[in-house]
Tab-separated table of C-alpha atoms in Angstrom:
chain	number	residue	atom	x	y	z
A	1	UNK	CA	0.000	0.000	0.000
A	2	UNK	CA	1.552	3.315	-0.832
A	3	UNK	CA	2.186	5.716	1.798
A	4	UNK	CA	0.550	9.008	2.342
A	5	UNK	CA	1.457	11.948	0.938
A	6	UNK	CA	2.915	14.774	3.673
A	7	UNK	CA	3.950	18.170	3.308
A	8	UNK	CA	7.328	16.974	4.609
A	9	UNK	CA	7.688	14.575	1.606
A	10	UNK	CA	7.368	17.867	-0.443
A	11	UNK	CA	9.910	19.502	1.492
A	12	UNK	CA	12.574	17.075	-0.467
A	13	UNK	CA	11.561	18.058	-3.880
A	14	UNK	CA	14.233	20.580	-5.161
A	15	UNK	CA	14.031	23.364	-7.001
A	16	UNK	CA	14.420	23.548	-10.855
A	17	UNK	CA	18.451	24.011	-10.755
A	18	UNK	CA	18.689	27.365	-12.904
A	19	UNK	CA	22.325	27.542	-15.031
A	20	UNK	CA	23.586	31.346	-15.819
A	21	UNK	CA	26.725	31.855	-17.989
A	22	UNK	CA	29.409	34.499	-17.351
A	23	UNK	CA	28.098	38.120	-17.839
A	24	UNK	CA	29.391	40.150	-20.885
A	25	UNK	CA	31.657	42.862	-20.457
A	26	UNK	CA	31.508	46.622	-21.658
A	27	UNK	CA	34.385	48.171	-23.341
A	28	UNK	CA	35.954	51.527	-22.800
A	29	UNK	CA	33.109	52.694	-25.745
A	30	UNK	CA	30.214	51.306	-24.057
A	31	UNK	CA	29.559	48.857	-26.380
A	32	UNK	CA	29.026	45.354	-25.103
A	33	UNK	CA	31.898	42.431	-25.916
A	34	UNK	CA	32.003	39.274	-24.967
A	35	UNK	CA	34.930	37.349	-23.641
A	36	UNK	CA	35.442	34.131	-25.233
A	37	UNK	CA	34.490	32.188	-22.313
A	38	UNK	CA	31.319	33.777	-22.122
A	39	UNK	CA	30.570	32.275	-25.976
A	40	UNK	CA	31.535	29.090	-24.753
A	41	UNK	CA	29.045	29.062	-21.749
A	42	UNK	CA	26.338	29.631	-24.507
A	43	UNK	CA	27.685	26.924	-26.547
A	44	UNK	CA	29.957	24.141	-25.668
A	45	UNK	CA	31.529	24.092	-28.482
A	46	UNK	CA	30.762	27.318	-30.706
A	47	UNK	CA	31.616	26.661	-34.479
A	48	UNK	CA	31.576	29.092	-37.366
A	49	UNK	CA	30.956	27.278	-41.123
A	50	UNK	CA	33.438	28.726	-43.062
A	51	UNK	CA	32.650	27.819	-47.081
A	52	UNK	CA	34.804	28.584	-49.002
A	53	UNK	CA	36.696	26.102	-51.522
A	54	UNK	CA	38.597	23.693	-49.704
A	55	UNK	CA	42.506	24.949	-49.192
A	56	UNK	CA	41.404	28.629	-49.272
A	57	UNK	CA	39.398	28.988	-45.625
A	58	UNK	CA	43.025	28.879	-43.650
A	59	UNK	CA	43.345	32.363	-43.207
A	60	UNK	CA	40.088	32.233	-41.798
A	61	UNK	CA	40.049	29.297	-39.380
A	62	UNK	CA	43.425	30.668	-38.007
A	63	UNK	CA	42.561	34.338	-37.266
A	64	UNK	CA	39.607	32.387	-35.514
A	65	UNK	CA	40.976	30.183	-33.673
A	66	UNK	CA	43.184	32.619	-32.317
A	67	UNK	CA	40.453	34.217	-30.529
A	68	UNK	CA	39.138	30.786	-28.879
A	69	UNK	CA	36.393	30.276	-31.612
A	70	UNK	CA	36.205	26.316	-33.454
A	71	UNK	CA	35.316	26.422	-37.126
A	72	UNK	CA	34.049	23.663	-39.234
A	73	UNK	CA	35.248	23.808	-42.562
A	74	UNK	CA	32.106	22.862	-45.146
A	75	UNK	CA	32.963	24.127	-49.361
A	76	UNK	CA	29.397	24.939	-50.338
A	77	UNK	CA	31.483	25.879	-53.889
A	78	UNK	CA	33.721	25.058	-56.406
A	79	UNK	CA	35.776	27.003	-59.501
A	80	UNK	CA	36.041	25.778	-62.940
A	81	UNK	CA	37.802	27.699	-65.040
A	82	UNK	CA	36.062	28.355	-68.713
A	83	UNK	CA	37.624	28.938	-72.127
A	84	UNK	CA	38.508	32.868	-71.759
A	85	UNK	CA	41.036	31.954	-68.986
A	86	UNK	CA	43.101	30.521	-72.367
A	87	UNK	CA	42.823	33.843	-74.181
A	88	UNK	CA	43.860	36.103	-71.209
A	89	UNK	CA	47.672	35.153	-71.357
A	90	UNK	CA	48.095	35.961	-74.668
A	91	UNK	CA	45.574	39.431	-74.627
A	92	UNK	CA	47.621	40.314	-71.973
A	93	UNK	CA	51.110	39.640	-73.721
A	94	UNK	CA	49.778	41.226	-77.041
A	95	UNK	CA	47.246	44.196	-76.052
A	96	UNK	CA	48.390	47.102	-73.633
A	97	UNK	CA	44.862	48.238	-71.482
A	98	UNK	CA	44.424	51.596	-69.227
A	99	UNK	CA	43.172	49.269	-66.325
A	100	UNK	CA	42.707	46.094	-65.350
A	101	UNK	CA	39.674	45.432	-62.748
A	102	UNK	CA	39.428	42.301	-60.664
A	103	UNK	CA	36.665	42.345	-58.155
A	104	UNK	CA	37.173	38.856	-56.209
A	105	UNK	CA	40.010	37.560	-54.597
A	106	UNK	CA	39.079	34.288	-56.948
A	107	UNK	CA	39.599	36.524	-59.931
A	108	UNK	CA	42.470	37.897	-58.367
A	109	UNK	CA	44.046	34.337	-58.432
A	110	UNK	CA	42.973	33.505	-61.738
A	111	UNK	CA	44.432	36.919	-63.201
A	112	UNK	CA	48.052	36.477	-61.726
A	113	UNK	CA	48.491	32.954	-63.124
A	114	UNK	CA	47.573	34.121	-66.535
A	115	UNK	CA	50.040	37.350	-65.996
A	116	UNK	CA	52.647	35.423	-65.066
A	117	UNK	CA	52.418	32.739	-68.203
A	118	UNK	CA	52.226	36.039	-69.822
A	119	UNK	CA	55.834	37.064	-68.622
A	120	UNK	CA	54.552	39.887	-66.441
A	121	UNK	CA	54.083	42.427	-68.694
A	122	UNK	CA	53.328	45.938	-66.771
A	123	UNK	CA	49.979	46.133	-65.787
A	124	UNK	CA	47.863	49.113	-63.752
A	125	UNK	CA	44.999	47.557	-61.777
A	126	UNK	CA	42.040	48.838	-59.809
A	127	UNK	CA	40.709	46.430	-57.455
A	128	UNK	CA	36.818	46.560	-55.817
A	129	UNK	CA	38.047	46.676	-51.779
A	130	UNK	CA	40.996	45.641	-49.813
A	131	UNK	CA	40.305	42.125	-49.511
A	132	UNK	CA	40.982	41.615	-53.238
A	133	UNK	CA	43.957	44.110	-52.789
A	134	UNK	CA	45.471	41.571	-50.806
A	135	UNK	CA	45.694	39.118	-53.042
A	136	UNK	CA	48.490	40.651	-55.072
A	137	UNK	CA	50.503	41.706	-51.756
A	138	UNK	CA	51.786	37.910	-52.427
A	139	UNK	CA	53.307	38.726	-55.608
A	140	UNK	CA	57.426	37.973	-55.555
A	141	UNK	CA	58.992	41.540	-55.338
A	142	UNK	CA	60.663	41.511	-58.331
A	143	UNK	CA	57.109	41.049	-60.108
A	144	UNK	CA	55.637	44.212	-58.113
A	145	UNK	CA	57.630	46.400	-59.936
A	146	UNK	CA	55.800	45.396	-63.360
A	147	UNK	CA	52.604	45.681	-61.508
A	148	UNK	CA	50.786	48.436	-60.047
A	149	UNK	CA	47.532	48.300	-57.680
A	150	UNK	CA	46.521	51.704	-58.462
A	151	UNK	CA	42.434	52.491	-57.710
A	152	UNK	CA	40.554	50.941	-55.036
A	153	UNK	CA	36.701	52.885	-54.860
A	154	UNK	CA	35.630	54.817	-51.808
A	155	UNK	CA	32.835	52.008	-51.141
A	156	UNK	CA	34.138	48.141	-51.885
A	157	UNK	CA	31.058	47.696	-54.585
A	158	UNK	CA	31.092	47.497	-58.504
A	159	UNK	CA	28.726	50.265	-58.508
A	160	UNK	CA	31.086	52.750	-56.858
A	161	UNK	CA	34.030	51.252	-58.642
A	162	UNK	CA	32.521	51.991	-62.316
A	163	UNK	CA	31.635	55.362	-61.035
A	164	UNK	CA	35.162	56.348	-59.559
A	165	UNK	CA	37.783	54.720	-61.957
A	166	UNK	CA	39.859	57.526	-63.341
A	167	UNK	CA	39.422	57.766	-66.930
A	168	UNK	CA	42.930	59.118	-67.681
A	169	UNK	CA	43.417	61.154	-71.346
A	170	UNK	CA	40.657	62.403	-73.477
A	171	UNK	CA	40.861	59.421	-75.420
A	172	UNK	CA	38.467	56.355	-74.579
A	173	UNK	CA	40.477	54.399	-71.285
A	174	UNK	CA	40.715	50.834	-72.274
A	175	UNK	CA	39.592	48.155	-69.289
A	176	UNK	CA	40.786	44.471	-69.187
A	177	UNK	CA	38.187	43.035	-66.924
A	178	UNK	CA	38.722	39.290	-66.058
A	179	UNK	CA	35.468	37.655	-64.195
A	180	UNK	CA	33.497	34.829	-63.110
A	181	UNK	CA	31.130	34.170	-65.730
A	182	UNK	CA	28.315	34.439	-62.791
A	183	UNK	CA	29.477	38.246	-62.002
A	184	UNK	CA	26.762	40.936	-62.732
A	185	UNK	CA	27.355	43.193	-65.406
A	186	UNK	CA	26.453	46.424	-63.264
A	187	UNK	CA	30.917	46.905	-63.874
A	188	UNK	CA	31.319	46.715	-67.139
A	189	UNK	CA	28.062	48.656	-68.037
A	190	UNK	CA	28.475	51.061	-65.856
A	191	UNK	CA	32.245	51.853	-67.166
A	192	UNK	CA	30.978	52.013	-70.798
A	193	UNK	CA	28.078	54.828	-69.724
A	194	UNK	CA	31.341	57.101	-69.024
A	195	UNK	CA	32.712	56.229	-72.547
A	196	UNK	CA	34.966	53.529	-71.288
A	197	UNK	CA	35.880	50.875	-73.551
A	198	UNK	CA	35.738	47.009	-71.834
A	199	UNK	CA	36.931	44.358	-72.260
A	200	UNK	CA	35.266	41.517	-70.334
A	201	UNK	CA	36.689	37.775	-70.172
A	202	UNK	CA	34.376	35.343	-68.493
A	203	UNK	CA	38.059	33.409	-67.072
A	204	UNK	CA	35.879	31.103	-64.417
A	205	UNK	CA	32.530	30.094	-62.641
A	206	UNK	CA	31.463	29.174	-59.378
A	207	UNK	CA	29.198	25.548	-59.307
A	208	UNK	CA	27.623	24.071	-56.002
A	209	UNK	CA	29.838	21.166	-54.735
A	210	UNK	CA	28.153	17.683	-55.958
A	211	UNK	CA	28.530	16.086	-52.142
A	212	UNK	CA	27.901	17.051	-48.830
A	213	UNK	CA	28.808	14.717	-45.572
A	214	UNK	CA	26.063	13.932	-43.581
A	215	UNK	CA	27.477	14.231	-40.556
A	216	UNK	CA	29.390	17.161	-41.393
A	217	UNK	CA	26.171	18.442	-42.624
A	218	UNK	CA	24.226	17.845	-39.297
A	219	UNK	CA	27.162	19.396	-37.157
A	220	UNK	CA	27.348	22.256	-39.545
A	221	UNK	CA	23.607	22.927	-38.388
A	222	UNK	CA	24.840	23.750	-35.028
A	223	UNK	CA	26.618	26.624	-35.396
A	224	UNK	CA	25.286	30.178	-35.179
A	225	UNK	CA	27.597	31.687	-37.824
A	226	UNK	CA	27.838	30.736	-41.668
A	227	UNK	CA	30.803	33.096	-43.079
A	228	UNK	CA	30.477	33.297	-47.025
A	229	UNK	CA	33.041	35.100	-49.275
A	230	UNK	CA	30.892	35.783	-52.177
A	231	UNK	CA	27.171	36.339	-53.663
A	232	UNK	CA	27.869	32.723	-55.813
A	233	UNK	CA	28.686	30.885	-52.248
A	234	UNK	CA	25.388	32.219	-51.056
A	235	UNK	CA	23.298	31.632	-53.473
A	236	UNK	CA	24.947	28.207	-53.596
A	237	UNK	CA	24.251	27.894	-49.624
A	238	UNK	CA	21.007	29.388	-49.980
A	239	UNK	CA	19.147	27.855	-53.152
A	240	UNK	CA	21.671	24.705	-54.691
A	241	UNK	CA	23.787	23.629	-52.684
A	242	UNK	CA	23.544	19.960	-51.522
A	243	UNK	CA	23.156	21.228	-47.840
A	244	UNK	CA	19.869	23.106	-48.366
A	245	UNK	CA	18.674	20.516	-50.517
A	246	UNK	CA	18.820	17.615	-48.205
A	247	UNK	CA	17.080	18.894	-45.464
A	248	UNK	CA	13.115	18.929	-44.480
A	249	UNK	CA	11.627	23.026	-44.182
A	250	UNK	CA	11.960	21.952	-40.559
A	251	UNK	CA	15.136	22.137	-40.507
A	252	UNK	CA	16.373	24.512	-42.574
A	253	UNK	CA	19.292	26.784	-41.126
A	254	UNK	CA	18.082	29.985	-40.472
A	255	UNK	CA	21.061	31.537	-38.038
A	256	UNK	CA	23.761	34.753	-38.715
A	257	UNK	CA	25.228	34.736	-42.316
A	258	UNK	CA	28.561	37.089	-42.136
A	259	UNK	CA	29.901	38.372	-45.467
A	260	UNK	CA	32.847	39.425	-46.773
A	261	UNK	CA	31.425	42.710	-47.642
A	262	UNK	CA	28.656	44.547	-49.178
A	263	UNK	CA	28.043	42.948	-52.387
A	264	UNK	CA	27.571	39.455	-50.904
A	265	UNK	CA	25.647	40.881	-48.049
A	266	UNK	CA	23.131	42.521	-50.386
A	267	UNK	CA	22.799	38.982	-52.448
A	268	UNK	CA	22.543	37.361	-49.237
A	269	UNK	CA	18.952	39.879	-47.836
A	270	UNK	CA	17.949	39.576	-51.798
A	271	UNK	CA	17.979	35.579	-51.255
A	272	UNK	CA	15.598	35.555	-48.127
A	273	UNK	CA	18.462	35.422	-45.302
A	274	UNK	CA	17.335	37.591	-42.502
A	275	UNK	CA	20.437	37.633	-39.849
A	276	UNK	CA	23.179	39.659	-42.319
A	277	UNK	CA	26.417	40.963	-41.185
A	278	UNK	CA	28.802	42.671	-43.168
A	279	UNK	CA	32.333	44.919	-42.316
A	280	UNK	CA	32.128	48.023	-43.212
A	281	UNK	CA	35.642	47.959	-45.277
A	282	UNK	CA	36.061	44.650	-46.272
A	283	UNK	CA	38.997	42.343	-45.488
A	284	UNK	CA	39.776	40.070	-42.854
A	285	UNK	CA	40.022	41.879	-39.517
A	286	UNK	CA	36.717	43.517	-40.562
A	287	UNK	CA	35.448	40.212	-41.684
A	288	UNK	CA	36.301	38.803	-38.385
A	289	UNK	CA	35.033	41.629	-36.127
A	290	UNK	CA	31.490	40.942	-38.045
A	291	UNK	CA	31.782	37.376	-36.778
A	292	UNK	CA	32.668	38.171	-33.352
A	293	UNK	CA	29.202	40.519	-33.256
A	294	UNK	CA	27.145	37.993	-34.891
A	295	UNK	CA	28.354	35.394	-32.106
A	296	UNK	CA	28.110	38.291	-29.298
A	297	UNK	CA	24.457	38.935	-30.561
A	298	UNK	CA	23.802	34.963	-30.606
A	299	UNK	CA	24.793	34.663	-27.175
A	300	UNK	CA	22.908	37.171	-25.583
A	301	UNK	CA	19.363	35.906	-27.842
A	302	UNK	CA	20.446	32.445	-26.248
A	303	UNK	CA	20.504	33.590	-22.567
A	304	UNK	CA	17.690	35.569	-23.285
A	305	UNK	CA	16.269	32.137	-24.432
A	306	UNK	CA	17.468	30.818	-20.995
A	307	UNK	CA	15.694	32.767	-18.780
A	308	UNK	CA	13.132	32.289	-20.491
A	309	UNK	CA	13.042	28.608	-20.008
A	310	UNK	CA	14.413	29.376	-16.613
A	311	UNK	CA	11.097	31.340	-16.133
A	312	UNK	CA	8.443	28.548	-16.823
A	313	UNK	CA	10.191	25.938	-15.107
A	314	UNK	CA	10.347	28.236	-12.246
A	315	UNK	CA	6.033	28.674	-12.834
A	316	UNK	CA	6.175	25.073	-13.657
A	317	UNK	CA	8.058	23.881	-10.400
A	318	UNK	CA	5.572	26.890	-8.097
A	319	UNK	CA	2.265	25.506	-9.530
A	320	UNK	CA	3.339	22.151	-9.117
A	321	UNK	CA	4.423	22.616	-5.457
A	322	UNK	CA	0.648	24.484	-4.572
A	323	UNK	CA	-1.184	21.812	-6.234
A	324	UNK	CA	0.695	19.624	-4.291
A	325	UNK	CA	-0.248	21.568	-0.709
């Protein structure tokens, strides 16, 4: 026979046990930062999808991981190069241009290895922000000479760039401008409104990666923070790419997306995503800031999310116990 019930049996039932994570701090500017120990109270292990073609997200992951944060590496993209990429070596050995424009660090890659095959010949380039700028800081020195990164716009889009290059001479400039095949033609339009005359080389594309790990793919849901280097990667994350496509509406991710810059931020809103971050000046310590305040601003919607459930199982624990009485 069971025994009766006494207030003095209730008097052992504990509390709901109610976790808290380490407070933020404030900076000097009053702006609220978060240590990294007070991300990794939110999550145990905090991740950040970086998705860019395998062998180019180191750079990334390290400035990262310097700063406590684990990344999970997942390609949502690959480049093929297409048919121009052959005639840019010899255009560029044969034809002397005004400017040549290169608005991705991808397109940055795929220019030097055709100026190079083309024996270096002297070049004057105008890049679209200092992320792409960087890519040519690798050049050997003796090569920088031949070489000259000479424009970058006030505001790292192609809009701004067609309206600010310098069109030097009365004579029509002449533009060498080496692309993806997927790039929008608001550059090369826009350059021949102001009498420019362009000439565009679709050297490579960008095509969703044909495989995804499951179990890569399931982690990869985790994280608050996708980071995405270009308006093909999220379009590719968003609408092709093997990730999106396996997964049930249920489940579909729906956290912080943290671009490179404007451009891919804009694609990014255009597509449906609703959590956009973007430096304002593009490269990788701006790049990396943005992640930082997408994570800060994670953390503090998940404690917020705590207390929440702190809140009802506190109400859930009192209307139990006056039942009970």
């Amino acid at each position: 026979m069971m025994s009766p019930f006494s207030l003095s049996t209730l008097s052992h039932i504990p509390p709901p046990v109610i976790l808290r994570s380490s407070s933020p701090r404030r900076s000097l500017n009053g702006r609220i930062s978060l240590k990294v120990a007070s991300v990794s109270a939110a999550y145990a292990s905090p991740k950040v999808v970086v998705t860019r073609e395998r062998g180019k997200n180191g750079t990334l992951i390290n400035a990262l991981e310097t700063r406590g944060i684990d990344c999970l590496e997942l390609p949502v993209i690959e480049h093929n190069q297409l048919p121009d990429f052959h005639k840019l070596s010899s255009i560029l050995s044969s034809t002397l241009f005004d400017w040549i424009i290169i608005t991705s660090p991808e397109a940055g890659v795929t220019f030097l290895d055709a100026w190079q095959a083309a024996g270096t010949p002297k070049v004057r380039v105008g890049v679209v922000g200092a992320g792409t700028a960087s890519i040519f800081e690798k050049i050997v020195p003796s090569s920088k000479q031949s070489l000259n990164v000479a424009f970058v716009p006030s505001k790292a889009t192609g809009t701004v760039l067609a309206a600010e290059l310098p069109n030097y001479g009365n004579a029509r400039s002449s533009v060498l401008y080496p692309a993806s095949a997927k790039a929008s033609n608001e550059i090369d339009e826009g350059l021949a409104k102001r009498g420019f005359e362009v000439t565009r080389l679709n050297t490579y594309t960008t095509e969703p990666i044909s495989h995804v790990d499951q179990l890569v793919l399931e982690e990869a849901l985790t994280a608050p923070v996708i980071a995405v280097a270009s308006p093909s990667a999220v379009r590719d994350f968003v609408l092709y790419s093997a990730w999106v496509s396996l997964l049930p509406e249920s489940q579909k991710w729906d956290n912080a997306a943290v671009c490179i810059g404007e451009t891919t931020a804009l694609a990014a809103k255009k597509l449906g995503v609703r959590n956009v971050y973007f430096p304002s000046n593009p490269g990788l310590e701006g790049w990396v800031n943005s992640i930082l305040e997408a994570l800060q601003v994670n953390s503090q919607l998940h404690k917020v999310q705590e207390l929440k459930n702190d809140s009802f199982a506190l109400l859930t624990w009192t209307l139990s116990f006056c039942r009970l009485r």
